[in-house]
């Protein structure tokens, strides 16, 4: 735990959605030995955080006139302008390009065209000409209209190099220019010290596999799809890899072939090479695994439609009140984008994205307003980032992580809001990932003061941590997590909250029906905003920067960033 300096112990009570505080309360407590101090004027600012303010932001941002806030579409640009205007009104300084609130994010949409050809040629026997979407999906990440690949296929197991788990599938073998055949997920184990046991680490995600293949200089990666290992069926791979896919405009080298192949295809290829896929998969479980050449080649002719477009992250800053610490910052993020309009759909084809993520933007704006108008200034600066292209694969936040207005090593914390449901007064908070940082004792104490129980991640094996914008910032080293409600709400059984969540997933998630309704209750969004405001204010005044715990998968990136 970091030194706390002069401490004013406070007791916060959430009462019917109103937050009151008492100075020096002995009963409020917190986690063992931890108390939270906020200056009185900061509490006054916190108390101005109002559910109805969040409501009006959500109502406007999810209005049909905003056309679903599509990335690179008019409605999205309007949303960004609205957010920038609010920042200005709160007295926050621009932190985007050339003294503006906008950080331009160059994007490329790529569609793999039917003229593409994709053949696996085994050592012996017939070439396997694969059928697009049924047997393989692929994108040319070099962002060229055409490219050709003719290279040897090497099986590299899980394709993981993880020094902290003493695991290296490559063993120094030169795979430059090769096509790497690899498994998704990570070596199986229940040992919590080995790839976090049942929890998925980033090494198991398909995005990591592509990135590691590229770092090794490969020409392409073929991911073997297996339903159990991917935790979703081939249809999901097929649907999320057909049509146009967006990428950040290239800033370095890239894979010519980023691909998934059907399990049966991989199995046939192994057999034709005189091997067994099952045996190869079993061998990949061992620490002694070494890359295996299949003696086969991939011959691919990739033809793509390449469309350049752009969108903006909206960035504002409240300069810190302490001259020595003002070059460091606490950051808040929420994505403003959703899916826009889909002209090909009959009926209502506007993806309003009220829950996802007008709510997070409403919270971000309300936290920004509270900071901007607070009489007490935090010591470090406070950075607000409404990011774009989350729905396209966390692209806006990825760009922000690569081009932060304050160096990543000087950003002490990122708090993200995504899809915070307007369901009333919460009795729980979710902060998955916070426990991996040395800020956690303060998070626990704060939750206790807010009378919020911390709800643990119900399915750590699903890897939700890697699917929201905070992850883009974690990977450049910034201690980051999202704040959200749990499932227990005041006046309801836990099962009610669970039911609300599953109804939403079944009927409204990423559907045009994710719309604003006047009966929405934003008390919970307000509670999450207050909680995040208090955490951020606290983090902005700590004597030292927040760090990941020793041995955490993001620790190395953090050390590099300092
Ligand atoms: Zn979202």
CSV table of N, CA, C and O and ligand atoms in Angstrom, one decimal, residues 335 356-357 390-391 418-419, ligand 1:
chain,number,residue,atom,x,y,z
A,335,UNK,N,-16.3,4.7,-24.9
A,335,UNK,CA,-16.4,4.8,-26.3
A,335,UNK,C,-17.7,5.4,-26.7
A,335,UNK,O,-18.8,5.1,-26.1
A,356,UNK,N,-25.3,0.9,-24.8
A,356,UNK,CA,-23.9,0.6,-25.4
A,356,UNK,C,-23.6,1.6,-26.4
A,356,UNK,O,-23.9,1.4,-27.6
A,357,UNK,N,-23.0,2.7,-26.2
A,357,UNK,CA,-22.5,3.1,-24.9
A,357,UNK,C,-22.8,4.6,-24.6
A,357,UNK,O,-21.9,5.3,-24.2
A,390,UNK,N,-14.7,1.4,-31.0
A,390,UNK,CA,-14.6,0.3,-30.1
A,390,UNK,C,-15.3,-0.9,-30.7
A,390,UNK,O,-14.8,-2.0,-30.6
A,391,UNK,N,-16.4,-0.7,-31.3
A,391,UNK,CA,-17.2,-1.8,-31.9
A,391,UNK,C,-16.5,-2.4,-33.1
A,391,UNK,O,-16.8,-3.5,-33.5
A,418,UNK,N,-18.3,1.2,-19.9
A,418,UNK,CA,-18.9,0.7,-21.1
A,418,UNK,C,-20.2,0.0,-20.7
A,418,UNK,O,-20.2,-1.0,-20.0
A,419,UNK,N,-21.4,0.5,-21.2
A,419,UNK,CA,-22.6,-0.2,-21.1
A,419,UNK,C,-23.1,-0.4,-19.6
A,419,UNK,O,-23.1,-1.5,-19.1
B,1,LIG,ZN1,-19.6,-1.0,-25.6
